[in-house]
Coordinates of C-alpha atoms in Angstrom, one line a residue:
M1 CA 32.1 -128.8 48.4
R2 CA 31.3 -131.5 45.8
K3 CA 31.3 -135.0 47.1
L4 CA 32.2 -137.9 44.7
L5 CA 31.5 -141.6 45.2
V6 CA 33.6 -144.3 43.8
V7 CA 31.9 -147.7 43.6
V8 CA 34.7 -150.2 43.2
D9 CA 34.1 -153.5 41.3
M10 CA 30.7 -154.4 42.6
Q11 CA 30.6 -157.1 39.8
K12 CA 28.9 -160.4 39.8
D13 CA 32.1 -162.4 39.9
F14 CA 33.2 -160.6 43.1
V15 CA 29.7 -160.7 44.8
D16 CA 28.4 -164.2 44.1
G17 CA 30.4 -165.5 41.1
A18 CA 33.8 -167.0 40.6
L19 CA 35.4 -165.0 43.5
G20 CA 32.3 -164.1 45.4
T21 CA 32.0 -164.2 49.2
K22 CA 29.3 -164.1 51.8
E23 CA 30.9 -160.8 53.0
A24 CA 30.5 -159.2 49.6
Q25 CA 26.9 -160.4 49.3
A26 CA 26.2 -158.9 52.8
V27 CA 27.4 -155.4 51.8
V28 CA 25.2 -155.1 48.7
P29 CA 22.2 -153.5 50.6
A30 CA 24.6 -150.9 52.1
V31 CA 26.1 -150.2 48.7
V32 CA 22.7 -149.7 47.2
K33 CA 21.7 -147.3 50.0
K34 CA 25.0 -145.3 49.6
I35 CA 24.4 -144.9 45.9
G36 CA 21.1 -143.3 46.7
E37 CA 22.9 -140.5 48.6
Y38 CA 24.8 -139.2 45.6
A39 CA 23.9 -137.4 42.4
S40 CA 24.5 -139.4 39.2
E41 CA 27.2 -137.0 37.9
D42 CA 29.1 -137.6 41.2
I43 CA 29.2 -141.4 40.9
F44 CA 32.1 -143.3 39.4
V45 CA 31.8 -147.1 39.0
T46 CA 34.8 -149.2 38.3
R47 CA 34.7 -152.6 36.5
D48 CA 37.6 -155.1 36.7
T49 CA 38.0 -155.8 33.0
H50 CA 39.9 -158.8 31.7
Q51 CA 40.2 -160.4 28.3
S52 CA 40.0 -164.0 27.1
D53 CA 43.8 -164.2 27.6
Y54 CA 43.5 -163.6 31.3
M55 CA 45.2 -166.8 32.4
T56 CA 48.4 -165.8 30.5
T57 CA 48.7 -162.5 32.2
Q58 CA 50.7 -161.9 35.4
E59 CA 47.5 -161.6 37.4
G60 CA 46.2 -164.7 35.9
K61 CA 49.3 -166.6 36.7
N62 CA 49.1 -165.4 40.3
L63 CA 45.3 -165.7 40.7
P64 CA 44.4 -168.5 38.3
V65 CA 40.7 -168.0 38.6
E66 CA 39.1 -166.6 35.4
H67 CA 36.9 -163.7 36.3
C68 CA 35.4 -160.4 35.0
I69 CA 36.0 -161.3 31.4
E70 CA 34.7 -158.3 29.5
G71 CA 31.1 -158.9 28.3
S72 CA 30.6 -162.1 30.4
A73 CA 27.9 -162.4 33.0
G74 CA 30.5 -162.2 35.8
W75 CA 31.8 -158.9 34.4
Q76 CA 28.4 -157.2 34.8
I77 CA 27.6 -155.1 37.9
D78 CA 25.7 -157.0 40.5
A79 CA 22.0 -156.9 39.6
E80 CA 20.8 -155.0 42.7
V81 CA 23.6 -152.5 42.5
Q82 CA 23.0 -151.9 38.8
K83 CA 19.3 -151.5 39.5
A84 CA 20.1 -148.8 42.0
L85 CA 22.4 -147.1 39.5
D86 CA 19.9 -147.3 36.7
S87 CA 17.1 -145.9 38.9
K88 CA 19.0 -142.7 39.5
K89 CA 17.8 -139.5 37.9
D90 CA 20.2 -138.7 35.0
A91 CA 21.7 -142.2 35.3
D92 CA 23.4 -141.6 32.0
K93 CA 25.7 -139.1 33.8
I94 CA 27.3 -141.9 35.9
T95 CA 30.9 -142.5 34.9
Y96 CA 31.9 -146.1 34.3
V97 CA 35.6 -146.9 34.3
N98 CA 36.9 -150.2 33.0
K99 CA 40.3 -151.1 34.5
P100 CA 42.6 -153.9 33.5
T101 CA 44.2 -154.2 36.9
F102 CA 43.6 -153.4 40.6
G103 CA 43.9 -149.6 40.5
S104 CA 42.8 -147.3 37.8
V105 CA 45.2 -144.5 36.7
D106 CA 42.3 -143.3 34.4
L107 CA 40.0 -143.0 37.4
A108 CA 42.6 -140.9 39.4
A109 CA 43.1 -138.7 36.3
K110 CA 39.3 -138.1 35.9
I111 CA 39.0 -137.1 39.6
K112 CA 42.1 -134.9 39.4
E113 CA 40.5 -133.0 36.5
I114 CA 37.4 -132.3 38.6
A115 CA 39.6 -131.3 41.6
A116 CA 41.4 -128.7 39.4
K117 CA 38.1 -126.9 38.9
E118 CA 36.4 -127.2 42.3
E119 CA 36.8 -128.4 45.8
I120 CA 35.9 -132.0 46.2
S121 CA 36.0 -135.0 48.6
V122 CA 36.0 -138.6 47.6
E123 CA 34.3 -141.6 49.2
L124 CA 35.1 -145.2 48.1
I125 CA 33.0 -148.3 48.6
G126 CA 33.1 -151.8 47.1
V127 CA 35.2 -154.9 46.8
C128 CA 37.7 -156.1 47.5
T129 CA 38.9 -153.9 50.3
D130 CA 42.4 -155.4 50.4
I131 CA 43.0 -155.3 46.6
C132 CA 41.0 -152.9 44.4
V133 CA 39.6 -150.5 47.0
V134 CA 42.9 -149.9 48.7
S135 CA 44.7 -149.6 45.3
N136 CA 42.3 -147.0 44.0
A137 CA 42.2 -145.1 47.3
L138 CA 46.0 -144.8 47.3
L139 CA 46.2 -143.8 43.7
I140 CA 43.7 -141.0 44.3
K141 CA 45.6 -140.0 47.5
A142 CA 48.9 -140.0 45.6
N143 CA 47.4 -137.7 42.9
L144 CA 45.5 -135.5 45.2
P145 CA 47.2 -135.5 48.6
E146 CA 45.2 -132.5 49.9
I147 CA 41.7 -133.7 49.3
N148 CA 39.6 -135.5 51.9
I149 CA 39.3 -139.2 50.9
S150 CA 37.2 -141.7 52.9
V151 CA 36.3 -145.3 52.8
D152 CA 33.0 -146.6 54.2
A153 CA 34.0 -149.9 55.8
S154 CA 30.3 -151.0 56.1
C155 CA 30.1 -150.8 52.3
C156 CA 33.3 -152.8 51.7
A157 CA 34.3 -156.5 51.8
G158 CA 37.7 -158.0 51.6
V159 CA 38.9 -161.4 50.4
T160 CA 38.8 -162.3 54.1
S161 CA 37.7 -160.4 57.2
D162 CA 41.3 -160.2 58.4
K163 CA 42.5 -158.8 55.0
H164 CA 39.6 -156.3 55.1
K165 CA 40.7 -155.0 58.5
A166 CA 44.4 -154.9 57.4
A167 CA 43.5 -152.8 54.3
L168 CA 41.4 -150.4 56.4
E169 CA 44.4 -150.0 58.8
T170 CA 46.8 -149.4 55.8
M171 CA 44.5 -146.7 54.4
S172 CA 44.0 -145.1 57.7
S173 CA 47.8 -144.9 58.1
C174 CA 47.9 -143.1 54.7
Q175 CA 45.5 -140.5 56.0
I176 CA 42.4 -141.9 54.3
A177 CA 39.4 -141.6 56.7
I178 CA 37.7 -144.8 57.6
I179 CA 34.0 -144.6 58.3
E180 CA 32.8 -147.5 60.4

């Protein structure tokens, strides 16, 4: 069985930038280690990707903190995480998915294409557990209800510790395995 890893939004703005947290910074070493366990062609990296008009969007009106503007320093993958990705053999086979919102329909479609050809499982890690991790996990589950999907809680951080725990509970209720 092929095992895929989805690294969700480990971007500077979510780690130590505009929306960064100590919890997000604390999971970086675990994320780097987890990346080392997967082949490059089995790694998908999402990037929250907004444009200069962010503050006029629905998200911008509800979360008025400019972040992850495409091409900005905050949009870049955290330096330690990017170093781990770049150091992989065949790093050019890693799939990067830019997403304009919390969950990525494109990511789910790419994974569904692979699942049509071979048996897979999917593991998700990253930030924020209660926004983008849960959104992508549920999109993948909705598109592929019979595959094993897991989330490694030690490689995730939420907006708050309570929201992190609540998101893990929600995913567990939806038959996504939570690795502690």
